[in-house]
Short mmCIF file of C-alpha atoms in Angstrom, two decimals:
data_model
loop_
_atom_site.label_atom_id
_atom_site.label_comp_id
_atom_site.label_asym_id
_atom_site.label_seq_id
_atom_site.Cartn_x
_atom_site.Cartn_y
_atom_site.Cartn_z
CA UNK C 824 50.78 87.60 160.75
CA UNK C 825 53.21 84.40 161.02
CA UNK C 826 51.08 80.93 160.97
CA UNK C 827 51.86 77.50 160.06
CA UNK C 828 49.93 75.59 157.26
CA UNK C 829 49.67 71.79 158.46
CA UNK C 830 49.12 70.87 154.62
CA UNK C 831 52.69 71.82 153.44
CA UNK C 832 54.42 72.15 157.30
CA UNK C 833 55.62 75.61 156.52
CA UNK C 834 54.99 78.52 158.69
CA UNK C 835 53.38 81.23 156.25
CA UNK C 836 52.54 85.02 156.39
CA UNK C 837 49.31 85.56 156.75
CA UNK C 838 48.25 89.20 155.52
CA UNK C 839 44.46 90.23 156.60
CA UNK C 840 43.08 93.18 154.09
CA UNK C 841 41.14 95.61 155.86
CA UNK C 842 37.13 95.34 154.88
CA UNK C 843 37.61 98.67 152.85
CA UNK C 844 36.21 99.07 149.14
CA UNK C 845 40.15 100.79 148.38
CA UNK C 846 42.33 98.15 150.29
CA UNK C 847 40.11 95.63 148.84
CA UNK C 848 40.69 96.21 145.22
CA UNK C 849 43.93 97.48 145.79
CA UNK C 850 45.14 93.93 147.22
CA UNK C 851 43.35 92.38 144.03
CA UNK C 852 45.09 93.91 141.95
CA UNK C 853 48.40 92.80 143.84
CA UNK C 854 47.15 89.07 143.64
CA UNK C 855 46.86 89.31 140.10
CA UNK C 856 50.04 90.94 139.70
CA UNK C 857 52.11 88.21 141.76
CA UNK C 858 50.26 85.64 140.38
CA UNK C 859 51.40 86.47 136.50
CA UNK C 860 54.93 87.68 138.29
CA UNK C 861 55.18 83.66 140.21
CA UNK C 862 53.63 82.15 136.85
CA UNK C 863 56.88 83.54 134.71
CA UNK C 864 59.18 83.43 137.88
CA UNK C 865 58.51 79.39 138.86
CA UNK C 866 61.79 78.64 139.83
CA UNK C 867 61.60 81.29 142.42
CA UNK C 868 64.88 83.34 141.05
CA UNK C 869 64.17 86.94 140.77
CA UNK C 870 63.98 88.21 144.30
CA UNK C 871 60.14 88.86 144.20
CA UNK C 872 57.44 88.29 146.66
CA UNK C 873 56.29 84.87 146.39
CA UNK C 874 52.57 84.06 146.71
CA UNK C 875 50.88 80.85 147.84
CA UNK C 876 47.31 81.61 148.40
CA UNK C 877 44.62 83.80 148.99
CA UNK C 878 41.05 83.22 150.12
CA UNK C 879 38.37 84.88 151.95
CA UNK C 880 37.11 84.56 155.87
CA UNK C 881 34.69 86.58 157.82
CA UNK C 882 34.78 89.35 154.84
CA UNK C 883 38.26 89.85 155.05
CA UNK C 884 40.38 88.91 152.55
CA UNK C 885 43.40 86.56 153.25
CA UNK C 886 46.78 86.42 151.30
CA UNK C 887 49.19 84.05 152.44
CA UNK C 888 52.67 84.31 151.12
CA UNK C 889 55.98 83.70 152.13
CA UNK C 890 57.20 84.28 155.70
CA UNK C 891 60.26 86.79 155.32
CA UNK C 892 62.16 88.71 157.93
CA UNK C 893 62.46 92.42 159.20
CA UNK C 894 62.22 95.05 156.36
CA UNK C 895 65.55 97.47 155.35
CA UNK C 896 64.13 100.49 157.02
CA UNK C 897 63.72 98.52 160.49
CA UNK C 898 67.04 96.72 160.18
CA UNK C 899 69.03 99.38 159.73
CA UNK C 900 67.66 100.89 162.23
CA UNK C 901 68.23 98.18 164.53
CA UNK C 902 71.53 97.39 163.33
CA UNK C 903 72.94 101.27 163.72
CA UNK C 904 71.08 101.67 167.39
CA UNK C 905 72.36 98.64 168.78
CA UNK C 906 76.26 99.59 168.37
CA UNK C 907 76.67 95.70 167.67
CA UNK C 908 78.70 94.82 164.35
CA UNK C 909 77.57 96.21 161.46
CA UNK C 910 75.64 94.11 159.02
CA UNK C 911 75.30 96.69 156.02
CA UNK C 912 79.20 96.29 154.94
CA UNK C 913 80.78 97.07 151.28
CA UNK C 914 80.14 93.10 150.00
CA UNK C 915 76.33 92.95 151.74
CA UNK C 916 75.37 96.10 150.29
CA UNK C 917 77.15 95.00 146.77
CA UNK C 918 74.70 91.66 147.04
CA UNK C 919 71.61 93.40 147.96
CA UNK C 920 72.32 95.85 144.75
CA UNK C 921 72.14 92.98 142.37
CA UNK C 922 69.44 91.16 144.16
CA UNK C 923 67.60 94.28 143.69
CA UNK C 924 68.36 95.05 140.38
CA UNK C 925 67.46 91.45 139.14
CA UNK C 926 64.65 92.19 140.83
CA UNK C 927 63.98 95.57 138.59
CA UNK C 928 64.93 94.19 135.43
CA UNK C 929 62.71 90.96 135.77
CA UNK C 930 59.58 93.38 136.69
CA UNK C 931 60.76 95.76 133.60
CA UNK C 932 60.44 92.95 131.55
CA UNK C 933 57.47 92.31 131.53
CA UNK C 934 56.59 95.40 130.75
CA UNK C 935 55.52 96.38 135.24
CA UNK C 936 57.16 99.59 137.37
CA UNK C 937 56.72 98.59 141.08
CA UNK C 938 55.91 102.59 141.75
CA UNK C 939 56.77 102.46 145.36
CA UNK C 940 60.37 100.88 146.36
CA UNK C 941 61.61 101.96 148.96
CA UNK C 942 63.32 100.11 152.49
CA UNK C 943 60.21 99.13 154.11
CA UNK C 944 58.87 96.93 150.69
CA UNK C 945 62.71 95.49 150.50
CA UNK C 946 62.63 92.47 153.00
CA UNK C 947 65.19 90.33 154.70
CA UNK C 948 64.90 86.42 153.75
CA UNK C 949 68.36 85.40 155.17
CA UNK C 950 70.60 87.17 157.35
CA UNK C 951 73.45 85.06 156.77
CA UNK C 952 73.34 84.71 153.28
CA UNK C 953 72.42 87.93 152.78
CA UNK C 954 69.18 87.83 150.74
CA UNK C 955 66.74 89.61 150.28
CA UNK C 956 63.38 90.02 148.28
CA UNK C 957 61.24 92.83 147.16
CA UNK C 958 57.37 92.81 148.50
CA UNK C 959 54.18 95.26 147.85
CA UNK C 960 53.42 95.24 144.04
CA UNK C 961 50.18 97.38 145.62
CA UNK C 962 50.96 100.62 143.33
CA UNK C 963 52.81 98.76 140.99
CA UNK C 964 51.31 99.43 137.14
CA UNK C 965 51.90 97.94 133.46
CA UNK C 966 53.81 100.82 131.14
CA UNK C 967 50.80 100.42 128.99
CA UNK C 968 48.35 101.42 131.58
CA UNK C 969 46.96 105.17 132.35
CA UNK C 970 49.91 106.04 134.59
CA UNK C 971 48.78 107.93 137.71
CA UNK C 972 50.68 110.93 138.63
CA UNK C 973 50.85 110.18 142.31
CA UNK C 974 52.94 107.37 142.97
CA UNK C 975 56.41 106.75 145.31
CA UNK C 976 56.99 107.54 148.35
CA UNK C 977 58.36 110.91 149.02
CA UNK C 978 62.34 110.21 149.72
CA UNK C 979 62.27 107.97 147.22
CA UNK C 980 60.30 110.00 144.56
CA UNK C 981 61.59 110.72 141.48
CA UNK C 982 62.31 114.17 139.80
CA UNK C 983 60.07 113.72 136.78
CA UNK C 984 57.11 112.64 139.04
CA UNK C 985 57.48 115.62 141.19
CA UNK C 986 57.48 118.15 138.18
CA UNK C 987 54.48 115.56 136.95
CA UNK C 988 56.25 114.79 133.70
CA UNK C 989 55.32 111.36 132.06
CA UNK C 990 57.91 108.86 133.57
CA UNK C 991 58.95 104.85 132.92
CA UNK C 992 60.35 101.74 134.54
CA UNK C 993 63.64 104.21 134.92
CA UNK C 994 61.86 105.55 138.18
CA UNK C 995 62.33 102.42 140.08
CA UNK C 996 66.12 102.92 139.64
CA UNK C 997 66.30 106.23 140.78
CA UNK C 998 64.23 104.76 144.25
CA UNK C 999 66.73 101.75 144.33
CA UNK C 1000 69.50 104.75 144.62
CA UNK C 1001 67.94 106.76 147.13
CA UNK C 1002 67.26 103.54 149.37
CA UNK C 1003 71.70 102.17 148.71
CA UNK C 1004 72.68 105.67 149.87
CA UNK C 1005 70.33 105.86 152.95
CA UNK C 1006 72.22 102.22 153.28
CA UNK C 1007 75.51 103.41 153.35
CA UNK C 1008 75.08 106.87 154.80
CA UNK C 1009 72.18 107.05 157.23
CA UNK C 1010 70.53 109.62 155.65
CA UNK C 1011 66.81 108.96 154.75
CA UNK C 1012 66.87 110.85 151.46
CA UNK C 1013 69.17 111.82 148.56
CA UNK C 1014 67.87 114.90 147.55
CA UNK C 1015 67.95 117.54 150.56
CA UNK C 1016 64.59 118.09 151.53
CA UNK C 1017 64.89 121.64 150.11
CA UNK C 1018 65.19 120.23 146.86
CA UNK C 1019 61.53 118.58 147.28
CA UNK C 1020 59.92 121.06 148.04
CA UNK C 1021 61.19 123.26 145.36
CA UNK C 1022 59.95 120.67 142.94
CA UNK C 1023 57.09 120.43 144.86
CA UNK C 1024 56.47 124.46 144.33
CA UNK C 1025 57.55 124.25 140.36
CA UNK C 1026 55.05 121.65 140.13
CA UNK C 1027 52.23 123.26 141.69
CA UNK C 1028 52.93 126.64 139.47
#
């Protein structure tokens, strides 16, 4: 939800948790993530989320962030269905690439996998200069924790946490891959859906 904070005179997002035990702790978690990812990210360069506040109203409770732009998944959309120009040339897609990867290698070191890139968590924050910045840290998990088994979306799942193999930060990359080539191609996933569910089987047996 867009609103406007007449403290700093910036218009805000406004993101109301619902008043579930599960999305409650899971957005706690995400605070505290963001907050240790802003506190070593101050000058605002990596291309992550940035948080401003959180607080709680009516027992719901409020995090207000940055105000970014349509998501990848949407704006592609948008951009193929219109038939206007087309946004995601060679040079754009080049700049979101490295946005992204800073993005990956900042989380990676310090030691966090995001667990769940994919186009809808990758956000527009200026059309014309082409940035971008990567939201949702909801799944995301410290190398040194228990690592859960189910984690990514399904296009953008990896191999090894199909078959249910132990997995690292390398997962991220393989999501970051999946989401360039739906970029460039229009395809949702790069593994034929055949594939997954072969994995899927072998996993299961």
């Amino acid at each position: 939800m867009q609103a406007h904070d007449l403290h700093t005179g910036m218009d805000v997002c406004v993101k109301i948790i619902k008043n579930n035990k599960d999305f409650f702790d899971q957005s706690l978690d995400e605070i505290k993530l963001l907050k240790y990812i802003n506190k070593h990210d101050p000058a605002d360069k990596y291309h992550i989320l940035h948080l401003y506040d959180y607080f709680y109203y009516r027992e719901h409770l409020l995090i207000v962030c940055e105000l970014l732009k349509e998501n990848m998944y949407e704006f592609h959309k948008f951009n193929r269905e219109s038939g206007g120009e087309v946004y995601f040339t060679m040079p754009r897609l080049q700049s979101i690439t490295i946005q992204c990867l800073e993005a990956l290698q900042f989380l990676h070191g310090l030691g966090l996998i995001h667990c769940d890139l994919k186009p809808e968590n990758i956000l527009v924050k200026s059309y014309s200069r082409c940035e971008v910045k990567v939201i949702d840290l909801g799944s995301s998990c410290f190398e040194t924790d228990h690592l859960c088994s189910y984690v990514q979306s399904r296009s953008y799942r990896a191999p090894e946490v199909i078959l249910r193999l132990a997995y690292d930060k390398k997962i991220d990359t393989w999501s970051l891959g999946c989401i360039l080539g739906e970029l460039c191609t229009g395809n949702v996933s790069a593994m034929h859906p055949y594939m997954l569910v072969t994995l899927d089987m072998r996993a299961i047996l």
